[in-house]
N, CA, C and O of each residue as an XYZ file, in Angstrom:
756
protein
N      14.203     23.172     -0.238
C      13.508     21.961      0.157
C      13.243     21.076     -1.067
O      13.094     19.855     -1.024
N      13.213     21.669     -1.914
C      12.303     20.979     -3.546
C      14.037     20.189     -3.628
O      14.260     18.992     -3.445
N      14.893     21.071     -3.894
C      16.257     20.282     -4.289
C      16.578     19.410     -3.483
O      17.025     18.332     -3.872
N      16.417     19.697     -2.224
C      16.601     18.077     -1.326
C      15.862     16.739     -1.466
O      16.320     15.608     -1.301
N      14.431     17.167     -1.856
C      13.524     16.399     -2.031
C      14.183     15.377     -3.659
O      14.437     14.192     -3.874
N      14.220     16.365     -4.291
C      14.449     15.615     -5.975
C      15.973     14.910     -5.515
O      16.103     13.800     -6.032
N      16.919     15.246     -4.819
C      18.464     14.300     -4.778
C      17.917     13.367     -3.754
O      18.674     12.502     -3.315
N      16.562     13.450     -3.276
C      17.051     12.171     -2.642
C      16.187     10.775     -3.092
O      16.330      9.587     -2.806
N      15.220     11.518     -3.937
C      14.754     11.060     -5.203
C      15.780     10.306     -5.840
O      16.044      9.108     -5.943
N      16.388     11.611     -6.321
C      17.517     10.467     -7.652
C      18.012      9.363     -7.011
O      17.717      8.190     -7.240
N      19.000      9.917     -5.962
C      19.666      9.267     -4.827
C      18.955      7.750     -5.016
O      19.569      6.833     -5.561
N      17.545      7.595     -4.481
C      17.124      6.671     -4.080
C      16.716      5.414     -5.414
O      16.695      4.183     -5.448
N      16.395      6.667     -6.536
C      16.362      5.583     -7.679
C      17.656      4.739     -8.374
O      17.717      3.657     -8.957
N      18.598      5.704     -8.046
C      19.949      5.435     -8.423
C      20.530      3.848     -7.856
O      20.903      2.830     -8.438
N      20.385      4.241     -6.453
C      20.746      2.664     -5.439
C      19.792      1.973     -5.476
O      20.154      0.839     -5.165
N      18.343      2.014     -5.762
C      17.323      0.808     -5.776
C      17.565     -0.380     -6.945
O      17.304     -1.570     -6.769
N      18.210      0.294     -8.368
C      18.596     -0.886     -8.916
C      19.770     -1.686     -8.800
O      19.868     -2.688     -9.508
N      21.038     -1.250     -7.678
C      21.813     -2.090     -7.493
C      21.795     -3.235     -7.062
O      20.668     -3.520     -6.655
N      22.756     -4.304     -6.920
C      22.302     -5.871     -6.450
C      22.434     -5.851     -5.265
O      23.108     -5.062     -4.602
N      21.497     -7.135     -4.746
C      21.227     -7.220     -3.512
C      22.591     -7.815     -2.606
O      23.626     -8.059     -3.225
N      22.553     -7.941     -1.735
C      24.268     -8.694     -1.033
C      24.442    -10.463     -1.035
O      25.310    -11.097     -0.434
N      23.228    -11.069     -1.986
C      23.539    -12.331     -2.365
C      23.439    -11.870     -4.135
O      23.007    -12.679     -4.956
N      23.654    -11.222     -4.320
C      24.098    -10.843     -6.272
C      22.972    -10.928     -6.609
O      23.002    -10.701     -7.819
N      21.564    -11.189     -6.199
C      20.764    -11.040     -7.240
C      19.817     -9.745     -7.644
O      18.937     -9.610     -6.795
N      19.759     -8.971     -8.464
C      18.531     -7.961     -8.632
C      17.188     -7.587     -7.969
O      16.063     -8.067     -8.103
N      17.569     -6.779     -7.361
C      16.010     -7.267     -6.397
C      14.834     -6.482     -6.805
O      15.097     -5.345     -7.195
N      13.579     -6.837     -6.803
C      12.540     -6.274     -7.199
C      12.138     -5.740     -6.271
O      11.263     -4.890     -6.431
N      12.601     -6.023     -5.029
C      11.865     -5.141     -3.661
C      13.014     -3.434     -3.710
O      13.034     -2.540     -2.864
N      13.500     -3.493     -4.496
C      14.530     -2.053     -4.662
C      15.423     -2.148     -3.081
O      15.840     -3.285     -2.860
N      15.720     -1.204     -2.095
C      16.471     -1.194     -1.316
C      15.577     -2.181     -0.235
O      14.373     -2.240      0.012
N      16.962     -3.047      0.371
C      15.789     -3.543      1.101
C      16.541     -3.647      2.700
O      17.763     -3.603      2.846
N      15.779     -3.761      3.584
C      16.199     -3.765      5.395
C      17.750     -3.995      5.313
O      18.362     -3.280      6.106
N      18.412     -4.692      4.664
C      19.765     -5.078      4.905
C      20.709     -4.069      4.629
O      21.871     -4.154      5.027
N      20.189     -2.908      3.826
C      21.082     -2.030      2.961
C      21.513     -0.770      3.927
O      20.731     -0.309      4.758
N      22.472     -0.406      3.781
C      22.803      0.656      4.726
C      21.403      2.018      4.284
O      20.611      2.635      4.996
N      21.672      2.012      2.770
C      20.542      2.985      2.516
C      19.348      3.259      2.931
O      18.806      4.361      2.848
N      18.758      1.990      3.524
C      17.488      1.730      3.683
C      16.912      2.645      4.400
O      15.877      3.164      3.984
N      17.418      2.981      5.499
C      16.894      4.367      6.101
C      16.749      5.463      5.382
O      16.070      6.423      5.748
N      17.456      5.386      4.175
C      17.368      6.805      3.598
C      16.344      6.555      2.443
O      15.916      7.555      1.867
N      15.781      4.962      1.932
C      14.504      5.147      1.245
C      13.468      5.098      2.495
O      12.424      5.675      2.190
N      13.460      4.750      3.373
C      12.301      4.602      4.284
C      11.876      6.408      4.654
O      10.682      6.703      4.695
N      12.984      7.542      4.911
C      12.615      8.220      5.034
C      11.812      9.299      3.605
O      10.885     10.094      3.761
N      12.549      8.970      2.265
C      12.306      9.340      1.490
C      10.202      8.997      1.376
O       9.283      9.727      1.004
N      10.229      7.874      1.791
C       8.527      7.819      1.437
C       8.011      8.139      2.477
O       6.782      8.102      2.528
N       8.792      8.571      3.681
C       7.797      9.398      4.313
C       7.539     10.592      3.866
O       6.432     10.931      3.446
N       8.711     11.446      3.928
C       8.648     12.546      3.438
C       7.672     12.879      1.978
O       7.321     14.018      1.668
N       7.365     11.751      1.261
C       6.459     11.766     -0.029
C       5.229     11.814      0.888
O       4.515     12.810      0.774
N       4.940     11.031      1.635
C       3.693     10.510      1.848
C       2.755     12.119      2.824
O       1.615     12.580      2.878
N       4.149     12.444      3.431
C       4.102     14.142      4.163
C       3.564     14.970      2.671
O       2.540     15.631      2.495
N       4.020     14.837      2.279
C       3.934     16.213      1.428
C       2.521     15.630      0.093
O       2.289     16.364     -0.868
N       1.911     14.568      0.239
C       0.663     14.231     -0.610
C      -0.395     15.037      0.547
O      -0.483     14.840      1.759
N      -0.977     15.792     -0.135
C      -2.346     16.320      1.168
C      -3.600     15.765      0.100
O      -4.735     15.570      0.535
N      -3.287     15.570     -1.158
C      -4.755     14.723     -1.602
C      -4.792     13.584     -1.263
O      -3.894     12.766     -1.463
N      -5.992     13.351     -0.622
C      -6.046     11.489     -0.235
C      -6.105     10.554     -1.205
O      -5.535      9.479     -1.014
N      -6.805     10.801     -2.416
C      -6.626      9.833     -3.402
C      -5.343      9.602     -3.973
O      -5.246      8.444     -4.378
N      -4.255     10.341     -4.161
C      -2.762     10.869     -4.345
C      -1.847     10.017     -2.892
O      -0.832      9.325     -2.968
N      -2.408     10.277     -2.026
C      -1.776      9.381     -0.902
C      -2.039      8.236     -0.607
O      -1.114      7.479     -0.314
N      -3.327      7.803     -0.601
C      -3.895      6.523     -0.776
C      -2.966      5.740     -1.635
O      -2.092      5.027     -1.143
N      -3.207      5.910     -3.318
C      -2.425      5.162     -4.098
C      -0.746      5.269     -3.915
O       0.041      4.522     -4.498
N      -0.427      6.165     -3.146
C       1.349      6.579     -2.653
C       1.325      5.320     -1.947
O       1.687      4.316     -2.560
N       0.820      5.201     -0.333
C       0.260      4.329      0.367
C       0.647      2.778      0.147
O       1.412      1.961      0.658
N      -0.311      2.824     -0.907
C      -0.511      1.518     -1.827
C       0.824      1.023     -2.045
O       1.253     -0.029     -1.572
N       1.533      1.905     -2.857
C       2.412      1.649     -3.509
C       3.855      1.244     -2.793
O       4.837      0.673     -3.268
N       3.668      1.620     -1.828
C       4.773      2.401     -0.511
C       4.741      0.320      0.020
O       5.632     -0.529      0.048
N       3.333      0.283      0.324
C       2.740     -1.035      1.307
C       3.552     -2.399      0.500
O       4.095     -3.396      0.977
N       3.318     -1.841     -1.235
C       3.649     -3.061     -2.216
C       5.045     -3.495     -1.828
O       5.370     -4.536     -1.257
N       6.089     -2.136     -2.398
C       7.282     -2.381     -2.229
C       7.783     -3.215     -0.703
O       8.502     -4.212     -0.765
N       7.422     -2.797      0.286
C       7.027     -3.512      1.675
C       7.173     -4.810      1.637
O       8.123     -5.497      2.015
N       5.788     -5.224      0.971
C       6.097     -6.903      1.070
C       6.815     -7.458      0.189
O       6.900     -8.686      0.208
N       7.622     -6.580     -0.962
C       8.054     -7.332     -1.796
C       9.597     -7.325     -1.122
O      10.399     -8.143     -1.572
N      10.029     -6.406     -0.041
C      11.058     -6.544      0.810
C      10.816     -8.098      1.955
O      11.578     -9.020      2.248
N       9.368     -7.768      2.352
C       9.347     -9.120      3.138
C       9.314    -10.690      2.278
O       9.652    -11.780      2.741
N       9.060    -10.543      1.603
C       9.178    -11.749      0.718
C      11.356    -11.825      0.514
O      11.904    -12.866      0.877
N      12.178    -10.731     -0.017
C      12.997    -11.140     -0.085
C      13.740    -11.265      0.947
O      14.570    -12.155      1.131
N      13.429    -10.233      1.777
C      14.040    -11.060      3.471
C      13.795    -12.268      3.733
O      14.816    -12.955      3.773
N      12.718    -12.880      3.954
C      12.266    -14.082      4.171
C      13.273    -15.179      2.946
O      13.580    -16.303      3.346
N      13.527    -14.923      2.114
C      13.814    -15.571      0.587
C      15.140    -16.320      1.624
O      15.194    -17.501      1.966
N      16.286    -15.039      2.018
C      17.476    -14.870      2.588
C      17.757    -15.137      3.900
O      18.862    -14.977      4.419
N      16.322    -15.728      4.690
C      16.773    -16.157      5.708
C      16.788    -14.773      6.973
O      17.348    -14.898      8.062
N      16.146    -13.663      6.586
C      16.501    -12.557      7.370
C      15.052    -12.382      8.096
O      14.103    -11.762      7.615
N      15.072    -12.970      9.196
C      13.564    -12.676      9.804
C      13.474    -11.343     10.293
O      12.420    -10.750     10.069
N      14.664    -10.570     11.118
C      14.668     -9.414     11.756
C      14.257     -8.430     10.615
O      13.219     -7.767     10.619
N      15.191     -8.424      9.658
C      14.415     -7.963      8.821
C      13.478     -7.599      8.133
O      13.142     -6.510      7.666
N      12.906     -9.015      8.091
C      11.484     -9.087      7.809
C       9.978     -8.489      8.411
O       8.989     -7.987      7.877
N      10.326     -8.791      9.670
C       9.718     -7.811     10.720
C      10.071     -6.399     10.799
O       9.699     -5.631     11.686
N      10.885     -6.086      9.711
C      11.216     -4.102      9.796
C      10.403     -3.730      8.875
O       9.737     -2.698      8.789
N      10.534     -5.136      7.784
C       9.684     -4.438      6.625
C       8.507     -4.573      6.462
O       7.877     -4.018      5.561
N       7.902     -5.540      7.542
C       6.141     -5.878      8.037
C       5.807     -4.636      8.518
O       4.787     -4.203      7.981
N       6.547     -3.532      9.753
C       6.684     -2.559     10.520
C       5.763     -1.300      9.192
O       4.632     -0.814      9.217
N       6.822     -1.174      8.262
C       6.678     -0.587      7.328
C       5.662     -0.250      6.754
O       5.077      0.803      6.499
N       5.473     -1.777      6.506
C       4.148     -2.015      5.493
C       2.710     -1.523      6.347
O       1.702     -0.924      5.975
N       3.007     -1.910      7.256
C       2.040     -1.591      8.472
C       1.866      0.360      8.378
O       0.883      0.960      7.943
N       2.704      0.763      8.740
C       3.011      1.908      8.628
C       2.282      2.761      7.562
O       1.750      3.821      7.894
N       2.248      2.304      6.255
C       2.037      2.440      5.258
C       0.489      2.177      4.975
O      -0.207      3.062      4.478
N      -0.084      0.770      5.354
C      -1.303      0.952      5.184
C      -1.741      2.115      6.625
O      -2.480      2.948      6.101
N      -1.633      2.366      7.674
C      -2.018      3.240      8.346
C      -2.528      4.840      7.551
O      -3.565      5.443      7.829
N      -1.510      5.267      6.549
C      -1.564      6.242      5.919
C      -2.712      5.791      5.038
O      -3.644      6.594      5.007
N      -2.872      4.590      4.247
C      -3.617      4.615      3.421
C      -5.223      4.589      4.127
O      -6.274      5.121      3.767
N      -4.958      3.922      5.014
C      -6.662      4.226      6.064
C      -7.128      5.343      6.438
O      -8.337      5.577      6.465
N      -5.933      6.444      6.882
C      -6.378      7.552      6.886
C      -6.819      8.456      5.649
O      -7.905      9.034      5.613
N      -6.026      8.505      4.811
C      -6.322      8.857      3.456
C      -7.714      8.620      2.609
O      -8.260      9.207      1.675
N      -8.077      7.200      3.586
C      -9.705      6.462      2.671
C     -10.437      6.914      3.645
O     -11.634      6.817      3.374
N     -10.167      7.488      4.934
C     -11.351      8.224      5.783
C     -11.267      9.874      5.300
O     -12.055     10.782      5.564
N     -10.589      9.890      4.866
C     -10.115     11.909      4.575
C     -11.080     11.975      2.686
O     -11.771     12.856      2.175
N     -10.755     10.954      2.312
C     -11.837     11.086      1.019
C     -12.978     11.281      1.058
O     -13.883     10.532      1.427
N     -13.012     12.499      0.607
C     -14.417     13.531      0.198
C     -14.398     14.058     -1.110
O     -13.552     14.898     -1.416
N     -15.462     13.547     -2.125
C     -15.172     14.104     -3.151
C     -16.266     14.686     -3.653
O     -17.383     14.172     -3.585
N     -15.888     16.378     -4.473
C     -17.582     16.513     -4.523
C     -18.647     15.734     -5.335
O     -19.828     16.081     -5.312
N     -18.140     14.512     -6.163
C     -19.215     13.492     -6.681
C     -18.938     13.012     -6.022
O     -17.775     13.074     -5.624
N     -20.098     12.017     -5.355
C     -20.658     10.587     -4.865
C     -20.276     10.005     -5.757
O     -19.752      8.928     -5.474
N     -20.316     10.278     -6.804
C     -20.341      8.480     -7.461
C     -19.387      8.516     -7.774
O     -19.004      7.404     -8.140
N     -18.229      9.722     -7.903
C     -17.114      9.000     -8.196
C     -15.909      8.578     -6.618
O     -14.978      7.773     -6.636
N     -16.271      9.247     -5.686
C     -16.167      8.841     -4.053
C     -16.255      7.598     -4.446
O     -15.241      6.980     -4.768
N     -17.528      7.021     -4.481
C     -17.602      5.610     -4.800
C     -16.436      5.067     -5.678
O     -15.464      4.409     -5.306
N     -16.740      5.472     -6.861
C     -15.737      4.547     -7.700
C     -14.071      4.058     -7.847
O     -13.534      3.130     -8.453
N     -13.364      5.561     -6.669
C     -12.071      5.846     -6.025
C     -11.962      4.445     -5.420
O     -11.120      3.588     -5.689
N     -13.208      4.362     -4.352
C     -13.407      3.350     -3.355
C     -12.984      2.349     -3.830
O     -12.237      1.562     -3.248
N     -13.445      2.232     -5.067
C     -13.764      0.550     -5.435
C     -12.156      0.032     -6.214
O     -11.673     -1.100     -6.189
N     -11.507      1.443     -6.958
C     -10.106      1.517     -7.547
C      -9.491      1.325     -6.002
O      -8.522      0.581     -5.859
N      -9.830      1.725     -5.329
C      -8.834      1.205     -3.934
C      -8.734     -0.301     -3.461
O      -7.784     -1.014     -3.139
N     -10.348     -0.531     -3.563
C     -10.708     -1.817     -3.537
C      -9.796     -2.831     -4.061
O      -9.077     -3.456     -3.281
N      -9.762     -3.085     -5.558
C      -9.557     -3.465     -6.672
C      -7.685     -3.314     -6.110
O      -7.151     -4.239     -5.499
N      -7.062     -2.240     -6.400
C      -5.374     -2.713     -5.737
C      -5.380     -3.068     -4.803
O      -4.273     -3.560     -4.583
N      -6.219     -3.177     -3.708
C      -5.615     -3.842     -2.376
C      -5.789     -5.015     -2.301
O      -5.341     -5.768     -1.437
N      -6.732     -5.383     -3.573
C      -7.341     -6.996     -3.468
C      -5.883     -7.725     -4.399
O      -5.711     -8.934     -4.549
N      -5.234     -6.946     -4.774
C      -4.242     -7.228     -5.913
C      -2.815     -7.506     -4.726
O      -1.985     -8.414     -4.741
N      -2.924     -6.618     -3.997
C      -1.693     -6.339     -2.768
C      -2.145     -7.252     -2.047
O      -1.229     -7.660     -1.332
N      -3.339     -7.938     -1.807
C      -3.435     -9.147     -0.829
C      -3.171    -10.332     -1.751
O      -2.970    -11.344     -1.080
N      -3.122    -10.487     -2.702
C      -3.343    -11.685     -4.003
C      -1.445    -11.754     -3.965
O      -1.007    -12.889     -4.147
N      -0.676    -10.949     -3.807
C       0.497    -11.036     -3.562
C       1.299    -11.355     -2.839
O       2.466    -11.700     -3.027
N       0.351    -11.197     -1.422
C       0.402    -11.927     -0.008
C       0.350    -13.335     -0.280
O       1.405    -13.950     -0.440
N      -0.564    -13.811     -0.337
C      -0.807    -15.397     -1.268
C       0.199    -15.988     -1.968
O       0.483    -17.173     -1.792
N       1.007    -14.997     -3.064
C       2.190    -16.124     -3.573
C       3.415    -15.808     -2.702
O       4.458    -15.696     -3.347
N       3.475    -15.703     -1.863
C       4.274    -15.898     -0.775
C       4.715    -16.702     -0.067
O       4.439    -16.642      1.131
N       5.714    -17.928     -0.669
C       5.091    -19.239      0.335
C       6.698    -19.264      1.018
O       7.720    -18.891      0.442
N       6.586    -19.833      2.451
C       7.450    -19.702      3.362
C       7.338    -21.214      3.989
O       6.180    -21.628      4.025
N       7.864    -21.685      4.251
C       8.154    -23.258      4.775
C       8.527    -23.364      6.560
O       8.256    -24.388      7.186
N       9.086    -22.312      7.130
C       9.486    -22.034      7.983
C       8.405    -21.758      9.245
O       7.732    -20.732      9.145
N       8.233    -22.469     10.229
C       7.274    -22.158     11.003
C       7.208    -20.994     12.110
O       6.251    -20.394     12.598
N       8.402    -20.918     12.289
C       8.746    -19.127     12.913
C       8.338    -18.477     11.921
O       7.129    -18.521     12.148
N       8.462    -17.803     10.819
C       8.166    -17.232     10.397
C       6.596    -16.869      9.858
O       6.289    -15.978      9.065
N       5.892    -17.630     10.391
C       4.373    -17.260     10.226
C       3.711    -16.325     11.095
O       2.655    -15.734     10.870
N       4.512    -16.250     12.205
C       4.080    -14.750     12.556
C       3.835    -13.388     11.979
O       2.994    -12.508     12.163
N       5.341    -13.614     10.883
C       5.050    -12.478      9.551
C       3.432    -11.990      9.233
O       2.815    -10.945      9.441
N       3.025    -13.521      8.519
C       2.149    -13.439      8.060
C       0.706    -13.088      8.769
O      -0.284    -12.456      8.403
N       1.143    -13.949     10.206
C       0.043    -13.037     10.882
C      -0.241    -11.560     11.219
O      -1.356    -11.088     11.440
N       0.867    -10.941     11.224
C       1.013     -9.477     11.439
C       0.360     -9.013      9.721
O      -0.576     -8.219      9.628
N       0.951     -9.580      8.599
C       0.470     -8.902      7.308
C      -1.152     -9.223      7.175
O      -1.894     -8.532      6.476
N      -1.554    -10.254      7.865
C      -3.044    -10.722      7.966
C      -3.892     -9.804      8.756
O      -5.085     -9.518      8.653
N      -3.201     -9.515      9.366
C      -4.024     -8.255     10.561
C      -4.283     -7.142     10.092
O      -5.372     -6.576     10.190
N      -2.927     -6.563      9.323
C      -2.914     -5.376      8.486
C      -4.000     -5.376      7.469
O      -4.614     -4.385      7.073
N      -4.157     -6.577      7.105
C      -4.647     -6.526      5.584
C      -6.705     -6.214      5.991
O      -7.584     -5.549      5.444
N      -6.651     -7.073      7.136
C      -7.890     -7.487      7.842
C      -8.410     -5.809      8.162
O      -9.592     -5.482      8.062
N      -7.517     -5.024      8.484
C      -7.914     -3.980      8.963
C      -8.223     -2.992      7.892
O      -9.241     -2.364      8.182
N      -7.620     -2.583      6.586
C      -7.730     -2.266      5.525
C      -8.767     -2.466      4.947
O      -9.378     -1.493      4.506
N      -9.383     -4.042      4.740
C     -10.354     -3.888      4.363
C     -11.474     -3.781      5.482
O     -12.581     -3.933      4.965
N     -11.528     -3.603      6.632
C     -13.159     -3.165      7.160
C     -12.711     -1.653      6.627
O     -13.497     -1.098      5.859
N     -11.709     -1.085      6.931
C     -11.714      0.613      6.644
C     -12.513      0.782      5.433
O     -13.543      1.449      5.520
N     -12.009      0.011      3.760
C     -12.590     -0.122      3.057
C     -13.943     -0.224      2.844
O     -14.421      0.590      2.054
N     -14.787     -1.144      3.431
C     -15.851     -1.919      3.099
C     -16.533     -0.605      4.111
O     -17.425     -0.046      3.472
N     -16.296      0.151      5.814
C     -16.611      1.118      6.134
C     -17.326      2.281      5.336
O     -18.510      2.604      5.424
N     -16.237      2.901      4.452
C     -16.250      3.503      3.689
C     -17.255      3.889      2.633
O     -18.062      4.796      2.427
N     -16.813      2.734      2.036
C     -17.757      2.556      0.892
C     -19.310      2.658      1.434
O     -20.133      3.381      0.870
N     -19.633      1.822      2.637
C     -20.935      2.028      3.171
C     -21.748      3.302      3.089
O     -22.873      3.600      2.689
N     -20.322      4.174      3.841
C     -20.951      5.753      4.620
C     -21.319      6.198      3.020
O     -22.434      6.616      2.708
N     -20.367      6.062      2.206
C     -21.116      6.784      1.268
C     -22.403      5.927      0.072
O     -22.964      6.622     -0.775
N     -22.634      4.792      0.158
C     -23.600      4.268     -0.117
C     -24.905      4.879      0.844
O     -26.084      4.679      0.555
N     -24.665      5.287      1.468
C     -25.528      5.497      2.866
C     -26.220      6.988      2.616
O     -27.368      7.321      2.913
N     -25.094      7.856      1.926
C     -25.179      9.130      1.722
C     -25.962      9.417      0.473
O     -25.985     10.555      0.002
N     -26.603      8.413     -0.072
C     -27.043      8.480     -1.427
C     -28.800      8.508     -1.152
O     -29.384      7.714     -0.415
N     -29.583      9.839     -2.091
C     -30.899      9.451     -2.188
C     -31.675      8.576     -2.672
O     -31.090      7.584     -3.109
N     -32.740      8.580     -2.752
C     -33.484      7.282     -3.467
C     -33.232      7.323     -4.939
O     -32.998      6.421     -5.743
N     -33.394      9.204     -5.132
C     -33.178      9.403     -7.183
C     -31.269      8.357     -7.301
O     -30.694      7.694     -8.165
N     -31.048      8.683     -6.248
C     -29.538      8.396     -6.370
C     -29.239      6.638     -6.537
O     -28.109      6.180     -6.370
N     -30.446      5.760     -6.893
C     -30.451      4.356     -6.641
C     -29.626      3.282     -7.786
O     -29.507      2.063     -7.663
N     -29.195      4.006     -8.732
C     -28.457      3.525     -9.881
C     -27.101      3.356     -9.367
O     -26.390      2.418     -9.729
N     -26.746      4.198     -8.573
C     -25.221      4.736     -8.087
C     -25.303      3.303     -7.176
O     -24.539      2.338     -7.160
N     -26.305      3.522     -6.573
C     -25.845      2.084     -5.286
C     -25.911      0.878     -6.111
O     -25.012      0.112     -5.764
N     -26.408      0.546     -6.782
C     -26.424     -1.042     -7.889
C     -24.650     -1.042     -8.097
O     -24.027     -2.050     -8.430
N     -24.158      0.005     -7.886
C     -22.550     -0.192     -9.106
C     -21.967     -1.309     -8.114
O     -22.295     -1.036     -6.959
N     -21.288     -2.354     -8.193
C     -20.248     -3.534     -7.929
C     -19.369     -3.294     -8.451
O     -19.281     -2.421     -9.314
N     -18.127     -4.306     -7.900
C     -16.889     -4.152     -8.513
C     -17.084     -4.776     -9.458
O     -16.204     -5.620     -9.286
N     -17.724     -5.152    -10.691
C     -17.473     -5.554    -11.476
C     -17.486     -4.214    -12.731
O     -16.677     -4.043    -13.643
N     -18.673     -3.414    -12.386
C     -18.473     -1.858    -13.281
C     -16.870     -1.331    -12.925
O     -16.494     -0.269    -13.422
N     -16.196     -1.910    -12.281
C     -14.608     -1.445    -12.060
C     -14.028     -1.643    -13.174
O     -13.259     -0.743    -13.509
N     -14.171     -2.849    -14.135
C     -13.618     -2.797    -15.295
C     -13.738     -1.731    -16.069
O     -12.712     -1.195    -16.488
N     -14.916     -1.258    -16.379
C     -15.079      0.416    -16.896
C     -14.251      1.501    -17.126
O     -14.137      2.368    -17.991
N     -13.328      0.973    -15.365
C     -12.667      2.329    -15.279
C     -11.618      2.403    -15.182
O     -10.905      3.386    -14.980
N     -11.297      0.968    -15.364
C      -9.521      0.739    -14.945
C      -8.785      0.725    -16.801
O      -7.575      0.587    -16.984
């Protein structure tokens, strides 16, 4: 299983830097158009299967969601809406794992539960800030964005959820811990 896992690894790093089918380099690595694509789409499942730490899957998640829109951005680039909607699917897909992953976080510090939170916080606010330079001219295609708006919308109540229950979970001695903001995030990044 480990050797299947690592060739399809290589496999997948191998074809992610080839060019896209209008010649240019793509930063979204394999993307909806590629015959491969099924075979990276399954590859991050199979990663995302085999993470059982949530903070480890969460940021997988994350990462999984990024590549996502950076496929929907170059679909969209190319004129490929169907596409685009495989790789919204995805992304969708992807934050699902990461919501579950931010409800499965239990850590035996509180405060650093918290501070995971807020490192989750902090990339997803980065993965929505990416959403933003996204600009599309096309008025069909804003459905995209409504579907990535929904996703994103839902992510963060999970988030902001979260963070509550365990603000919530804290004693009174424990009142320093609740003052922390994302701005003590710099601290830790």
């Amino acid at each position: 299983m480990n050797k299947l896992l690592m060739s399809m690894f290589l496999f997948s790093l191998f074809f992610s830097s080839f060019v896209s089918a209008d010649g240019a380099v793509s930063g979204a690595g394999i993307t909806p158009q590629s015959p491969f694509y099924p075979i990276d789409v399954l590859f991050d499942r199979i990663s995302l299967a085999v993470h059982m730490d949530p903070v480890n899957k969460a940021n997988l998640g994350l990462d999984i969601a990024h590549e996502r829109l950076f496929e929907v951005q170059e679909m969209l680039a190319l004129g490929k809406e169907k596409e685009a909607f495989q790789a919204v699917e995805l992304h969708g897909e992807a934050f699902l794992v990461v919501e579950g992953a931010v409800d499965d976080l239990v850590l035996d510090d509180v405060q650093k539960e918290l501070e995971q939170l807020l490192l989750f916080e902090k990339t997803f606010e980065e993965h929505e800030s990416a959403l933003r330079n996204v600009h599309v001219n096309n008025a069909d295609v804003e459905e995209v964005f409504i579907e990535l708006e929904m996703q994103f919308a839902s992510l963060h109540v999970q988030l902001v959820e979260q963070k509550e229950k365990v603000r919530n979970s804290f004693s009174e001695e424990d009142g320093e811990i609740i003052e922390m903001d994302k701005n003590s995030i710099k601290k830790l990044a």
